[in-house]
Tab-separated table of C-alpha atoms in Angstrom:
chain	number	residue	atom	x	y	z
A	1038	MET	CA	148.164	125.478	119.280
A	1039	GLU	CA	146.438	122.402	117.898
A	1040	ASN	CA	148.016	120.465	115.082
A	1041	VAL	CA	146.504	121.703	111.805
A	1042	SER	CA	145.869	118.191	110.543
A	1043	THR	CA	143.536	117.468	113.469
A	1044	ILE	CA	141.371	120.587	113.091
A	1045	SER	CA	138.982	119.193	110.495
A	1046	GLU	CA	138.625	115.894	112.364
A	1047	LYS	CA	137.016	117.423	115.462
A	1048	PRO	CA	133.421	118.647	115.852
A	1049	PHE	CA	133.401	122.436	115.690
A	1050	TRP	CA	131.939	122.760	119.218
A	1051	GLU	CA	135.023	121.124	120.758
A	1052	HIS	CA	137.350	124.019	119.944
A	1053	LYS	CA	137.468	126.101	123.135
A	1054	ASN	CA	140.814	127.900	122.927
A	1055	TYR	CA	141.441	131.655	122.969
A	1056	SER	CA	139.433	132.542	126.067
A	1057	TYR	CA	140.080	136.300	125.702
A	1058	ALA	CA	136.706	136.543	123.941
A	1059	ASP	CA	134.760	134.945	126.785
A	1060	GLU	CA	133.924	138.290	128.403
A	1061	TRP	CA	132.656	139.889	125.196
A	1062	PHE	CA	128.929	140.581	124.977
A	1063	LEU	CA	126.849	137.540	123.950
A	1064	VAL	CA	129.900	135.260	123.628
A	1065	GLY	CA	129.191	131.869	125.164
A	1066	SER	CA	125.953	133.057	126.784
A	1067	ASN	CA	123.130	130.764	125.752
A	1068	SER	CA	120.612	132.594	127.945
A	1069	GLN	CA	121.341	136.021	126.432
A	1070	PHE	CA	121.252	134.747	122.883
A	1071	PHE	CA	118.083	132.655	123.122
A	1072	LEU	CA	116.282	135.354	125.117
A	1073	ILE	CA	117.029	137.910	122.379
A	1074	LEU	CA	116.153	135.569	119.511
A	1075	SER	CA	112.964	134.342	121.221
A	1076	ALA	CA	111.832	137.903	121.955
A	1077	TYR	CA	112.506	138.833	118.314
A	1078	LEU	CA	110.494	135.912	116.929
A	1079	VAL	CA	107.593	136.370	119.345
A	1080	PHE	CA	107.343	140.085	118.571
A	1081	VAL	CA	107.619	139.955	114.765
A	1082	LEU	CA	105.389	136.897	114.357
A	1083	LYS	CA	102.769	137.409	117.058
A	1084	VAL	CA	102.870	140.359	119.451
A	1085	GLY	CA	103.839	143.074	116.973
A	1086	PRO	CA	101.207	142.298	114.304
A	1087	SER	CA	98.594	142.016	117.059
A	1088	LEU	CA	99.517	145.412	118.534
A	1089	MET	CA	99.517	147.068	115.107
A	1090	LYS	CA	96.306	145.460	113.869
A	1091	ASP	CA	94.058	148.438	114.674
A	1092	ARG	CA	96.739	151.123	114.593
A	1093	ALA	CA	97.986	153.339	111.790
A	1094	PRO	CA	101.474	152.435	110.571
A	1095	PHE	CA	104.392	154.418	111.978
A	1096	LYS	CA	106.429	156.395	109.442
A	1097	LEU	CA	109.741	156.358	111.376
A	1098	THR	CA	111.384	158.492	108.674
A	1099	ASN	CA	114.176	159.986	110.760
A	1100	ILE	CA	114.792	156.769	112.681
A	1101	LEU	CA	115.049	154.754	109.460
A	1102	LEU	CA	117.414	157.261	107.886
A	1103	ALA	CA	119.736	157.231	110.919
A	1104	TYR	CA	119.531	153.443	111.230
A	1105	ASN	CA	120.397	152.810	107.576
A	1106	ILE	CA	123.290	155.277	107.625
A	1107	VAL	CA	124.712	153.493	110.677
A	1108	GLN	CA	124.319	150.121	108.930
A	1109	VAL	CA	126.179	151.441	105.874
A	1110	ALA	CA	129.045	152.572	108.123
A	1111	VAL	CA	129.104	149.251	110.020
A	1112	SER	CA	129.055	147.245	106.778
A	1113	ALA	CA	131.961	149.303	105.428
A	1114	TYR	CA	133.909	148.691	108.646
A	1115	ILE	CA	133.311	144.921	108.547
A	1116	PHE	CA	134.315	144.881	104.860
A	1117	LYS	CA	137.579	146.608	105.802
A	1118	LEU	CA	138.261	144.156	108.651
A	1119	ALA	CA	137.539	141.104	106.487
A	1120	PHE	CA	139.654	142.423	103.615
A	1121	GLY	CA	142.573	142.922	106.010
A	1122	ILE	CA	142.325	139.348	107.300
A	1123	ILE	CA	142.091	137.883	103.797
A	1124	TYR	CA	145.062	139.975	102.649
A	1125	ASN	CA	147.183	138.952	105.658
A	1126	THR	CA	146.268	135.293	105.166
A	1127	ILE	CA	147.332	135.390	101.518
A	1128	THR	CA	150.573	137.299	102.113
A	1129	GLU	CA	151.582	135.165	105.093
A	1130	GLU	CA	150.623	131.982	103.222
A	1131	LYS	CA	149.140	130.263	106.236
A	1132	CYS	CA	145.755	129.232	107.598
A	1133	ILE	CA	144.215	131.710	110.026
A	1134	TYR	CA	144.292	129.171	112.858
A	1135	GLU	CA	148.071	128.886	112.497
A	1136	SER	CA	148.592	132.486	113.633
A	1137	ASP	CA	147.567	133.902	117.021
A	1138	LYS	CA	147.619	137.419	115.563
A	1139	LEU	CA	145.313	136.475	112.688
A	1140	GLN	CA	143.041	134.577	115.067
A	1141	TYR	CA	142.585	137.636	117.269
A	1142	LYS	CA	141.778	139.795	114.234
A	1143	TYR	CA	139.318	137.121	113.089
A	1144	PHE	CA	137.505	136.874	116.435
A	1145	TYR	CA	137.340	140.655	116.794
A	1146	ALA	CA	135.852	140.957	113.288
A	1147	LEU	CA	133.457	138.071	113.948
A	1148	HIS	CA	132.274	139.732	117.157
A	1149	VAL	CA	131.603	142.990	115.312
A	1150	TYR	CA	129.794	140.962	112.639
A	1151	THR	CA	127.674	139.184	115.288
A	1152	LEU	CA	126.667	142.491	116.866
A	1153	ALA	CA	125.793	143.789	113.390
A	1154	LYS	CA	123.531	140.775	112.820
A	1155	LEU	CA	121.909	141.505	116.179
A	1156	SER	CA	121.238	145.111	115.177
A	1157	GLU	CA	119.827	143.981	111.823
A	1158	LEU	CA	116.952	142.258	113.623
A	1159	LEU	CA	115.554	145.779	113.807
A	1160	ASP	CA	114.825	145.485	110.063
A	1161	THR	CA	111.903	143.190	110.789
A	1162	ILE	CA	110.708	145.181	113.788
A	1163	PHE	CA	110.547	148.304	111.625
A	1164	PHE	CA	108.566	146.364	108.992
A	1165	VAL	CA	106.051	145.338	111.657
A	1166	LEU	CA	105.709	148.875	113.065
A	1167	ARG	CA	105.223	150.237	109.531
A	1168	LYS	CA	102.723	147.426	108.763
A	1169	LYS	CA	104.810	146.162	105.852
A	1170	ASP	CA	103.432	142.673	106.446
A	1171	ARG	CA	104.485	141.345	103.032
A	1172	GLN	CA	108.114	142.024	103.931
A	1173	VAL	CA	107.927	139.814	107.020
A	1174	SER	CA	108.247	136.651	104.952
A	1175	PHE	CA	109.668	133.262	105.870
A	1176	LEU	CA	112.790	134.113	103.859
A	1177	HIS	CA	113.321	137.383	105.720
A	1178	VAL	CA	112.755	136.017	109.235
A	1179	TYR	CA	114.691	132.787	108.627
A	1180	HIS	CA	117.647	134.567	107.039
A	1181	HIS	CA	117.972	137.124	109.839
A	1182	SER	CA	117.577	134.480	112.548
A	1183	ALA	CA	119.969	131.997	110.930
A	1184	VAL	CA	122.764	134.489	110.254
A	1185	PHE	CA	122.537	135.801	113.823
A	1186	PHE	CA	122.564	132.232	115.168
A	1187	TYR	CA	125.516	131.013	113.106
A	1188	SER	CA	127.671	134.062	113.796
A	1189	TRP	CA	126.952	133.760	117.541
A	1190	ALA	CA	127.609	129.990	117.528
A	1191	LEU	CA	130.902	130.407	115.679
A	1192	MET	CA	131.933	133.140	118.096
A	1193	SER	CA	130.933	131.146	121.174
A	1194	TYR	CA	131.740	127.523	120.393
A	1195	ASN	CA	134.161	127.329	117.497
A	1196	ARG	CA	137.462	128.630	118.796
A	1197	GLN	CA	139.296	128.094	115.549
A	1198	ALA	CA	139.375	130.676	112.784
A	1199	PHE	CA	138.632	129.865	109.156
A	1200	LEU	CA	139.054	131.846	105.958
A	1201	SER	CA	135.713	130.549	104.640
A	1202	VAL	CA	133.897	132.370	107.433
A	1203	THR	CA	135.896	135.533	106.720
A	1204	VAL	CA	135.008	135.340	103.019
A	1205	VAL	CA	131.325	135.082	103.987
A	1206	GLY	CA	131.622	138.251	106.067
A	1207	PHE	CA	133.577	139.996	103.314
A	1208	LEU	CA	130.965	139.306	100.621
A	1209	ASN	CA	127.988	139.809	102.914
A	1210	SER	CA	129.216	143.162	104.217
A	1211	PHE	CA	129.710	144.459	100.657
A	1212	VAL	CA	126.168	143.445	99.658
A	1213	HIS	CA	124.780	145.014	102.836
A	1214	LEU	CA	126.700	148.212	102.169
A	1215	VAL	CA	124.848	148.516	98.857
A	1216	MET	CA	121.529	147.323	100.310
A	1217	TYR	CA	121.442	149.731	103.254
A	1218	SER	CA	122.503	152.568	100.971
A	1219	TYR	CA	119.400	151.770	98.922
A	1220	TYR	CA	117.241	151.686	102.072
A	1221	ALA	CA	118.640	155.031	103.236
A	1222	LEU	CA	117.824	156.649	99.904
A	1223	SER	CA	114.364	155.043	99.760
A	1224	VAL	CA	113.376	156.989	102.875
A	1225	PHE	CA	112.948	160.023	100.600
A	1226	PRO	CA	109.904	159.687	98.277
A	1227	SER	CA	111.425	162.228	95.869
A	1228	LEU	CA	114.261	159.795	95.115
A	1229	GLU	CA	112.009	156.862	94.235
A	1230	LYS	CA	112.429	157.350	90.476
A	1231	PHE	CA	116.193	156.929	90.861
A	1232	LEU	CA	115.917	153.624	92.749
A	1233	TRP	CA	115.269	151.361	89.774
A	1234	TRP	CA	118.171	149.126	90.803
A	1235	LYS	CA	116.430	147.366	93.718
A	1236	LYS	CA	116.118	144.020	91.913
A	1237	TYR	CA	119.856	144.013	91.259
A	1238	ILE	CA	120.444	143.893	95.000
A	1239	THR	CA	118.621	140.555	95.056
A	1240	LYS	CA	120.803	139.415	92.150
A	1241	MET	CA	123.876	140.477	94.114
A	1242	GLN	CA	122.672	138.428	97.063
A	1243	MET	CA	122.235	135.324	94.906
A	1244	ILE	CA	125.668	135.817	93.327
A	1245	GLN	CA	127.089	136.218	96.820
A	1246	PHE	CA	125.629	132.882	97.962
A	1247	ALA	CA	126.826	131.119	94.809
A	1248	MET	CA	130.346	132.473	95.338
A	1249	ILE	CA	130.309	131.337	98.962
A	1250	ILE	CA	129.262	127.806	97.987
A	1251	VAL	CA	131.992	127.581	95.333
A	1252	TYR	CA	134.655	128.982	97.652
A	1253	VAL	CA	133.766	126.768	100.632
A	1254	ILE	CA	133.937	123.658	98.439
A	1255	TYR	CA	137.226	124.826	96.896
A	1256	GLU	CA	138.867	125.604	100.239
A	1257	ASN	CA	137.741	122.344	101.787
A	1258	THR	CA	138.895	120.163	98.893
A	1259	MET	CA	141.879	121.982	97.360
A	1260	THR	CA	143.668	123.644	100.310
A	1261	PRO	CA	145.095	122.483	103.664
A	1262	CYS	CA	142.886	125.001	105.535
A	1263	LYS	CA	139.882	122.714	105.844
A	1264	LEU	CA	136.721	123.334	107.814
A	1265	PRO	CA	135.596	120.797	110.425
A	1266	SER	CA	133.241	118.393	108.661
A	1267	THR	CA	130.218	119.418	110.768
A	1268	LEU	CA	130.726	123.102	110.055
A	1269	PHE	CA	131.355	122.375	106.370
A	1270	ILE	CA	128.020	120.534	106.051
A	1271	HIS	CA	126.096	123.158	108.040
A	1272	MET	CA	127.529	126.028	106.008
A	1273	LEU	CA	126.842	124.410	102.637
A	1274	ALA	CA	123.331	123.342	103.619
A	1275	ASN	CA	122.315	126.721	105.019
A	1276	VAL	CA	123.815	128.810	102.201
A	1277	SER	CA	122.269	126.498	99.590
A	1278	LEU	CA	118.853	126.786	101.252
A	1279	VAL	CA	119.051	130.573	101.405
A	1280	PHE	CA	120.164	130.709	97.755
A	1281	ILE	CA	117.096	128.663	96.752
A	1282	LEU	CA	114.801	130.899	98.827
A	1283	PHE	CA	116.253	134.079	97.315
A	1284	ALA	CA	115.990	132.648	93.798
A	1285	ASP	CA	112.334	131.774	94.446
A	1286	PHE	CA	111.721	135.281	95.814
A	1287	TYR	CA	113.345	136.832	92.735
A	1288	ARG	CA	111.287	134.665	90.373
A	1289	LYS	CA	108.003	135.510	92.116
A	1290	THR	CA	108.756	139.201	92.514
A	1291	TYR	CA	110.435	140.157	89.248
A	1292	LYS	CA	109.594	137.379	86.782
A	1293	THR	CA	106.083	136.153	87.515
A	1294	SER	CA	103.975	139.162	88.401
A	1295	PRO	CA	103.474	141.893	85.766
A	1296	ASN	CA	102.462	144.305	88.525
A	1297	ALA	CA	105.668	143.543	90.386
A	1298	LYS	CA	107.709	144.197	87.247
A	1299	LYS	CA	106.082	147.623	86.817
A	1300	LYS	CA	106.639	148.417	90.484
């Protein structure tokens, strides 16, 4: 076990302990990850729109319903895992990387979270097949790609566990639980009049990012469980960027356009 005081002084890619995760799917495999991400980007940005150009949009009703129900269940499971880690960290009064047991729980939860982010790439593919071109925005594609990348990179190259990352998964899984519940219900046109709360999901996402920023700064300045400086900067920069993009999306969608407000 590395001395806690040296953790934050090393670049996050230098932590290579806890090799039990090396055989897990995607972990440490650059070729698998970049092949999947490249195929995703090529399809949603080029191949998919080209294939659908002269075709009628697919409805995918049953597929979407099943997919969203599965995502609700997965989000609930990740929320449970993250809550357990946070609770154990508080009650044991130690950093996650000071306990082998907590580290294993962390890496297991992070692997489940990474696989969830992989499955969520289907969101964009379904948008393309349904010809919902407006939904395939820079914000949507960047957010899905970045979250998948960071979770994979943390799983593969940062073999130290941090509460900040767990808090991100905890908050994100709760928001996604609500979001995919909305998507599951929206499959049924008869329920549309009851789904007035869509814009509040975007508000929840912005609150989530603000809470993450505040917590990461707090943990890295007020507690001994500090993030490596490189990871700290990356996390703050990415979450801040996504917060700005979501705020801009909210302003354009719900504040600027009268038609959007009515919708």
